[in-house]
mmCIF file of C-alpha atoms in Angstrom:
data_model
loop_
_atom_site.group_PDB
_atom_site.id
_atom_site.type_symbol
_atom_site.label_atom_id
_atom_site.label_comp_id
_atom_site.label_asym_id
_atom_site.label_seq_id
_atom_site.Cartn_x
_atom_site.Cartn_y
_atom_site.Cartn_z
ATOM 1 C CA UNK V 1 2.776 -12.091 -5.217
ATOM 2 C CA UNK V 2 2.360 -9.969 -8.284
ATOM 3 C CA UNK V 3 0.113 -12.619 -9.776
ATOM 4 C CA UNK V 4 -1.755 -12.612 -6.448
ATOM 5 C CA UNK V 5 -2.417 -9.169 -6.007
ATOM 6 C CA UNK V 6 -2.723 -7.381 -9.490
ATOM 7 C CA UNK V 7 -3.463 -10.609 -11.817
ATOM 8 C CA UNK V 8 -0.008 -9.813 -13.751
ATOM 9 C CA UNK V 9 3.555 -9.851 -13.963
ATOM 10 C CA UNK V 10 5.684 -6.998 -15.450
ATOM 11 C CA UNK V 11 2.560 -4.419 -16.918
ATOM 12 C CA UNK V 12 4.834 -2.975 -19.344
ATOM 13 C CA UNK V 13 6.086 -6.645 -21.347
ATOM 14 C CA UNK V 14 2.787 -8.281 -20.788
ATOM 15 C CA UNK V 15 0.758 -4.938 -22.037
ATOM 16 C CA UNK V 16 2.901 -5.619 -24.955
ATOM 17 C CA UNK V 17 2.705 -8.951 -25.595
ATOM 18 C CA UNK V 18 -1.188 -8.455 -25.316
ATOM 19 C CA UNK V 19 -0.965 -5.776 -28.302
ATOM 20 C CA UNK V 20 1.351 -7.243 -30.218
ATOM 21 C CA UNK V 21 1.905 -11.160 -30.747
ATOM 22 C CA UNK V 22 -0.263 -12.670 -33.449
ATOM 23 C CA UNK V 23 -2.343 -16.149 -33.804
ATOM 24 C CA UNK V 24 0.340 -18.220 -35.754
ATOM 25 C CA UNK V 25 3.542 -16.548 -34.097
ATOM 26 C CA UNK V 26 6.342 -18.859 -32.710
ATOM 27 C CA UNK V 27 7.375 -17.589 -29.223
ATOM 28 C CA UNK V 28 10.674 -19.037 -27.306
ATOM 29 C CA UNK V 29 10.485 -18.326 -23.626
ATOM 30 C CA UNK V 30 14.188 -18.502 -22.629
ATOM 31 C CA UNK V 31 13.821 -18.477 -18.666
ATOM 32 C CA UNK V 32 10.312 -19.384 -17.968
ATOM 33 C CA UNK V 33 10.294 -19.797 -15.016
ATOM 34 C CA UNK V 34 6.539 -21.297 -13.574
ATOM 35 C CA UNK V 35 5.210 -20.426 -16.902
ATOM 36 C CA UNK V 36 3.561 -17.321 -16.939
ATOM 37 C CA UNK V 37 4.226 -16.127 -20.071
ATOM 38 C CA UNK V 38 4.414 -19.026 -21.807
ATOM 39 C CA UNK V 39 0.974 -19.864 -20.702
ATOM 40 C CA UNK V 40 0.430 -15.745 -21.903
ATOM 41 C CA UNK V 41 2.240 -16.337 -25.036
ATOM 42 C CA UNK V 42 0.146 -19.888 -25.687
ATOM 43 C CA UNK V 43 -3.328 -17.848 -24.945
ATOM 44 C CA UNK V 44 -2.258 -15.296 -28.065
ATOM 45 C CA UNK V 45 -0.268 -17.529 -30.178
ATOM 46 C CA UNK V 46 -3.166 -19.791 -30.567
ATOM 47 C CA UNK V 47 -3.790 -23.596 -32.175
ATOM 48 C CA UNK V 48 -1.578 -22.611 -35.330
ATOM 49 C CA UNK V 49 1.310 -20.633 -33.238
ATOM 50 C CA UNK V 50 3.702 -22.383 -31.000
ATOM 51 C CA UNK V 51 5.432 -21.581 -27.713
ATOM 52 C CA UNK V 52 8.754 -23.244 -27.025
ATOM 53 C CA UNK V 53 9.297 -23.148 -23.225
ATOM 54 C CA UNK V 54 13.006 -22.831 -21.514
ATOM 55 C CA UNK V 55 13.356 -24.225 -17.520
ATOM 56 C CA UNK V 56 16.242 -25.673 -15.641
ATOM 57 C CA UNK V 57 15.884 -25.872 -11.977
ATOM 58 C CA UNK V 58 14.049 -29.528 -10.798
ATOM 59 C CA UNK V 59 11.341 -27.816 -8.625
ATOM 60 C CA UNK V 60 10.494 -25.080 -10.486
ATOM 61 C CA UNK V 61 9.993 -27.282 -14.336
ATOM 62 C CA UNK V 62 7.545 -29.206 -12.051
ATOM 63 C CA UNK V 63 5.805 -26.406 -11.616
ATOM 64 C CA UNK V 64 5.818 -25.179 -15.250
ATOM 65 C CA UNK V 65 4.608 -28.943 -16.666
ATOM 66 C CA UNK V 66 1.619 -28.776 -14.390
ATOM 67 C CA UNK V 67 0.746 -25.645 -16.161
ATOM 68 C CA UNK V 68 1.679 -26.091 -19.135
ATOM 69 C CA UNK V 69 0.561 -29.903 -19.729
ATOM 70 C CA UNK V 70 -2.850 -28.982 -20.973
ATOM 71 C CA UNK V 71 -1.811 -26.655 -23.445
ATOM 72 C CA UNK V 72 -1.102 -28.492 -26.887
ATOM 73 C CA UNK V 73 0.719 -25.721 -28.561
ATOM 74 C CA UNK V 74 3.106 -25.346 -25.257
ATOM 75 C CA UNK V 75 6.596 -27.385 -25.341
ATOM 76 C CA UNK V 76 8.878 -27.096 -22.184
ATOM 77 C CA UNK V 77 12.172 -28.040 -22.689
ATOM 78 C CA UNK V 78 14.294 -28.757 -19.481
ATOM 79 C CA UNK V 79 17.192 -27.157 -20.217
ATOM 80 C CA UNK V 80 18.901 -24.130 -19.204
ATOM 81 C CA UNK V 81 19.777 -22.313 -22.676
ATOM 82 C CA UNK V 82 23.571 -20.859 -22.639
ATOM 83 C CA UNK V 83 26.353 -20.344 -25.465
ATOM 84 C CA UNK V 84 26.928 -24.539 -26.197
ATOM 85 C CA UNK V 85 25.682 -27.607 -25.136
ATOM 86 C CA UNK V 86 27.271 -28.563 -22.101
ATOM 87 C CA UNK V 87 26.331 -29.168 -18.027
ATOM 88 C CA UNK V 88 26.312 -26.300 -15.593
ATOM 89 C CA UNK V 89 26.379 -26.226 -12.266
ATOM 90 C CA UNK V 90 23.157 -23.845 -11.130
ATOM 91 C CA UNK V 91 22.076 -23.045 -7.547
ATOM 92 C CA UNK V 92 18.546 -23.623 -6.248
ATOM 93 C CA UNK V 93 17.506 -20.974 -3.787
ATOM 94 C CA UNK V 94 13.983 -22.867 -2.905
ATOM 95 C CA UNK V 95 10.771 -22.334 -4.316
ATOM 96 C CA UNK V 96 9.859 -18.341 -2.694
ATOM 97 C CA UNK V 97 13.845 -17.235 -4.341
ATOM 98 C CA UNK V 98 13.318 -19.481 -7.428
ATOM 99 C CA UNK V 99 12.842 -16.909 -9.899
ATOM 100 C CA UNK V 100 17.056 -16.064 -8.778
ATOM 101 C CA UNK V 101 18.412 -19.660 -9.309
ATOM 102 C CA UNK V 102 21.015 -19.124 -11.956
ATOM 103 C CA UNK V 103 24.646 -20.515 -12.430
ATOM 104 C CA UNK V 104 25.914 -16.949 -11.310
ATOM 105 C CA UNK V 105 25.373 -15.391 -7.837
ATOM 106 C CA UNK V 106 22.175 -15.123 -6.841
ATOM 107 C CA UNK V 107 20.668 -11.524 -8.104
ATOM 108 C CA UNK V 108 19.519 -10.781 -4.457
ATOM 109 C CA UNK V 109 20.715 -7.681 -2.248
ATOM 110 C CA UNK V 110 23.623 -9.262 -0.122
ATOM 111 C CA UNK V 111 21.503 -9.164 3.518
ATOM 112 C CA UNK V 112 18.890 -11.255 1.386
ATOM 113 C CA UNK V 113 21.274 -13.661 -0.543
ATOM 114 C CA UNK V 114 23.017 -14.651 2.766
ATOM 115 C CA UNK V 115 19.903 -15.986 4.860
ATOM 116 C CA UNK V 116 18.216 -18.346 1.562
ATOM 117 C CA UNK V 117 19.266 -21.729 0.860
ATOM 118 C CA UNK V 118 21.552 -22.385 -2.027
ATOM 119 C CA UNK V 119 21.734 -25.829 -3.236
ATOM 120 C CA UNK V 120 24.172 -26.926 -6.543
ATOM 121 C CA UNK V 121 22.692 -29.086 -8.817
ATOM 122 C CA UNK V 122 23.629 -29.733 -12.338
ATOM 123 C CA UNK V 123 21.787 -28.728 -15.370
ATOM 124 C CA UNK V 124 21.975 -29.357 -19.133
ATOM 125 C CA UNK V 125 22.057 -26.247 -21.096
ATOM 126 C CA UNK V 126 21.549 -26.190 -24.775
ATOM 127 C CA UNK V 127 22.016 -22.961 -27.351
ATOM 128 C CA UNK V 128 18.713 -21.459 -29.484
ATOM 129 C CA UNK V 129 21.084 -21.689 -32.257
ATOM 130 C CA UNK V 130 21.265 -25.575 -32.164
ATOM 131 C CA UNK V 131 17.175 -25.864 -30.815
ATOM 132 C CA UNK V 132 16.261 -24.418 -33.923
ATOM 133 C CA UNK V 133 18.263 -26.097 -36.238
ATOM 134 C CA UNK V 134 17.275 -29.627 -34.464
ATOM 135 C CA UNK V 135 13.709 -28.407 -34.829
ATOM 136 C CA UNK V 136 13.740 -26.307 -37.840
ATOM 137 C CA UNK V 137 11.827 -23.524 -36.041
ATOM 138 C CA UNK V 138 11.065 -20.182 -37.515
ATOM 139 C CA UNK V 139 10.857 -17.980 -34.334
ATOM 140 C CA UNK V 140 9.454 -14.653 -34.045
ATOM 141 C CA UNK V 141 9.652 -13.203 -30.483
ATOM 142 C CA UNK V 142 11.835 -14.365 -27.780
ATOM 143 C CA UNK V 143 11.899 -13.228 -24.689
ATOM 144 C CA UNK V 144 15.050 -13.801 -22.732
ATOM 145 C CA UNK V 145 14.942 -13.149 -18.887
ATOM 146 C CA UNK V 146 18.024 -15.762 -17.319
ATOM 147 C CA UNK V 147 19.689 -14.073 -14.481
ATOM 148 C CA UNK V 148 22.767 -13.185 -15.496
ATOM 149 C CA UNK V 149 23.240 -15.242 -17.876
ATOM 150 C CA UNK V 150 22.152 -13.440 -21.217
ATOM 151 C CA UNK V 151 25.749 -12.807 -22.697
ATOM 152 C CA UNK V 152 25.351 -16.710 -23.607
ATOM 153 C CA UNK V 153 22.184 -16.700 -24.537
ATOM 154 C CA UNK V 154 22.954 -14.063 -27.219
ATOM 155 C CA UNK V 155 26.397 -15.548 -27.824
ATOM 156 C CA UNK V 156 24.079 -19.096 -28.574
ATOM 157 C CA UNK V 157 21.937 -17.439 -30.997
ATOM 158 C CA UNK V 158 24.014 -15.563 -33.409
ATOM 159 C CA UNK V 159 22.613 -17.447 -36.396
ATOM 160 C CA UNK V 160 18.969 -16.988 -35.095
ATOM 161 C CA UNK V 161 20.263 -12.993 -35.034
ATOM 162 C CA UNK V 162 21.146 -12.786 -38.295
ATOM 163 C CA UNK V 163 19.177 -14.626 -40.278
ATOM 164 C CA UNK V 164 15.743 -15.016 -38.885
ATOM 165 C CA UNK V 165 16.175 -11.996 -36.910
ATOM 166 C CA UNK V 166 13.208 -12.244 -34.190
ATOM 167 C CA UNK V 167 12.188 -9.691 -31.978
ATOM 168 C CA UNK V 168 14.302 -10.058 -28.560
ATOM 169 C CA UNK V 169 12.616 -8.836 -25.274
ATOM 170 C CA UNK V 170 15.889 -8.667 -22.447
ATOM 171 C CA UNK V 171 15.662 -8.687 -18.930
ATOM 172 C CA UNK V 172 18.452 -5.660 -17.829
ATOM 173 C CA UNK V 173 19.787 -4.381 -14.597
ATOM 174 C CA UNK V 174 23.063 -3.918 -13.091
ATOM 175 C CA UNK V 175 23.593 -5.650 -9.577
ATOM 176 C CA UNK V 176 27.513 -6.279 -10.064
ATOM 177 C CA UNK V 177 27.309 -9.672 -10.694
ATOM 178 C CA UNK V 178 30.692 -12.249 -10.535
ATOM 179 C CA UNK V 179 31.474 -12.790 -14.356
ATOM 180 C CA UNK V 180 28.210 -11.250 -15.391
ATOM 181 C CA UNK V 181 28.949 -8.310 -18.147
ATOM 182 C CA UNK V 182 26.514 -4.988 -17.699
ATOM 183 C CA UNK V 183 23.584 -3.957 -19.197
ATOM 184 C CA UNK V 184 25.259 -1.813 -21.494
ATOM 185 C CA UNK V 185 27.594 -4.346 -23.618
ATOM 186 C CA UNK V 186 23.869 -6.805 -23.744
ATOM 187 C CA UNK V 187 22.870 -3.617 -25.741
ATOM 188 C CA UNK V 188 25.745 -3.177 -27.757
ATOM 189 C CA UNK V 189 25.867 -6.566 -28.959
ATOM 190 C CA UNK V 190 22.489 -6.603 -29.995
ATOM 191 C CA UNK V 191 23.250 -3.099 -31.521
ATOM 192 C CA UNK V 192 26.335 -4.917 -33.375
ATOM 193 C CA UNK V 193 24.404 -7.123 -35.145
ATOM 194 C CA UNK V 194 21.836 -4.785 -36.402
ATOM 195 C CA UNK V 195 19.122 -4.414 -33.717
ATOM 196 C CA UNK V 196 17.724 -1.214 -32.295
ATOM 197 C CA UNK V 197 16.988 -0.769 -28.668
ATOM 198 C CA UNK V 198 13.228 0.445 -27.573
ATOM 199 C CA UNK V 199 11.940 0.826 -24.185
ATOM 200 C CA UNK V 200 8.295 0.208 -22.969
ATOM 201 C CA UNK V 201 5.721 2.895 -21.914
ATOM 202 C CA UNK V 202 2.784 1.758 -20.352
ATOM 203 C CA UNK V 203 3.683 -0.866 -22.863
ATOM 204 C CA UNK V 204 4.110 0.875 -25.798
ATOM 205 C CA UNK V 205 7.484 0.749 -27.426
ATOM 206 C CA UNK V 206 9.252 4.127 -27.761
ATOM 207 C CA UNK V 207 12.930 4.738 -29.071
ATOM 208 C CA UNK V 208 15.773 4.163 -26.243
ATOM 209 C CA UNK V 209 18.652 5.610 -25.888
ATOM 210 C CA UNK V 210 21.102 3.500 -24.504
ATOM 211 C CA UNK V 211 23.060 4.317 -20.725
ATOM 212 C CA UNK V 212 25.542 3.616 -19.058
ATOM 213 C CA UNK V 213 23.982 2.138 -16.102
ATOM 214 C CA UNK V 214 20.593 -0.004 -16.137
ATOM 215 C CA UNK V 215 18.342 -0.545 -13.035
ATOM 216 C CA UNK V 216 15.498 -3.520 -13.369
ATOM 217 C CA UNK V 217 13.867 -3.022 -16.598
ATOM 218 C CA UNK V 218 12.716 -5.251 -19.863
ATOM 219 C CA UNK V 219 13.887 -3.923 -23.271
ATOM 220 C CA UNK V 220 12.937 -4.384 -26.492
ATOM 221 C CA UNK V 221 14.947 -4.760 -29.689
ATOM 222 C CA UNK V 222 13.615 -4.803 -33.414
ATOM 223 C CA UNK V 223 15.816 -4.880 -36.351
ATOM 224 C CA UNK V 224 17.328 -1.971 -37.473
ATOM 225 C CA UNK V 225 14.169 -0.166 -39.582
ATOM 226 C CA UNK V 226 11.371 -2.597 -38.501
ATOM 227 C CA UNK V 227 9.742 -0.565 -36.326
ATOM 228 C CA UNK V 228 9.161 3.399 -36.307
ATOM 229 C CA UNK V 229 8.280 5.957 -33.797
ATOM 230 C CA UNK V 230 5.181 6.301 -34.496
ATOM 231 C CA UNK V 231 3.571 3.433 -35.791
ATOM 232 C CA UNK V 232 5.856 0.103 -34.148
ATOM 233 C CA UNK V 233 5.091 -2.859 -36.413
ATOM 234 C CA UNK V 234 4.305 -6.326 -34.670
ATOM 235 C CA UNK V 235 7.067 -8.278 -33.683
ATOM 236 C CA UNK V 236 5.173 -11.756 -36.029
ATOM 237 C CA UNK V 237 5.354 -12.825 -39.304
ATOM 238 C CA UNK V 238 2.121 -11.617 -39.935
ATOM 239 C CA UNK V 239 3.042 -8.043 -39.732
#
């Protein structure tokens, strides 16, 4: 609908993106859903960058390959990306409530949740830490939007955190998920190992101070000293 009716999705991330993300950058869309911003982040990344593209659910990666077939510097990978390799069990809430499916509860108010479908399947799941070691990638920006699952996804990139250190975009908001943590320890841990939290203005990234409670919002994080104030540097090797 968003695509339908303004062109976009998220102004804020994809303002940034548009600013900020080089020719030559490696992106890693954890989450992409139908492939809008990988498709974004293949457009900006251009012939000598590379976009690494993350999708679980059957009906959905169908979606995402006819889109993302004709670009040559687009890979999907069908995999949901989580702490280890190992098989989940996920839950497919049809094609309108696909942007929910997730091995947690659906993210949906509770009047919502209880009239779509919700069909188990089983997914293989793999960790950035061992995608980039297998395919010796040097990432620069991931962005990280997997319904309730991002306390894996961090937990599966530790080594990416501290050693190649790429710029992190995180879906937040607290909806009281079964088994999910909140908003607030996804910050912390990316505080712990040496990140700092910014928030997006008309997509511009300004400093953030963390809370206590998080509605729907995308967050940035830059390590510690990368970026100032007043003149954010770009989240690419090419800085």
């Amino acid at each position: 609908m968003s695509i339908h009716r303004y062109g976009f999705v998220d102004y804020d991330l994809t303002a940034f993106l548009l600013s900020h993300v080089r020719p030559g950058s490696t992106v890693v869309d954890v989450g992409a859903h139908i492939g809008y911003y990988t498709m974004l982040a293949s457009a900006l990344v251009g012939p000598a960058g590379k976009v690494w593209s993350f999708e679980p659910t059957p009906s959905t990666l169908s979606v995402l390959r006819r889109n993302v077939d004709r670009l040559p510097n687009a890979l999907v990978v069908p995999a949901a990306v989580w702490s280890k390799r190992e098989e989940l069990v996920f839950h497919d809430h049809g094609l309108g409530y696909s942007a929910y499916n997730s091995a947690f509860r659906a993210r949906l108010p509770d009047a919502v949740r209880e009239r779509v479908p919700s069909v188990p399947f089983t997914v293989d799941a793999v960790s950035l830490d061992e995608h980039v070691r297998a395919e010796g990638i040097d990432v620069d920006f991931v962005k990280i939007d997997a319904e309730s699952a991002e306390a894996h996804v961090l937990e599966g990139m530790r080594d990416l955190l501290a050693r190649r250190r790429p710029v992190i975009s995180l879906e937040v908001g607290d909806l009281d998920v079964p088994g999910a943590p909140s908003s607030r320890e996804l910050v912390d841990t990316l505080m712990t190992a040496g990140y700092e939290p910014w928030e997006l203005r008309r997509g511009t990234p300004v400093p953030h101070r963390p809370r206590t409670h998080y509605v729907y919002q995308n967050l940035l994080f830059a390590p510690a000293g990368q970026w100032h104030a007043d003149n954010t540097r770009r989240p690419d090797h090419h800085a």
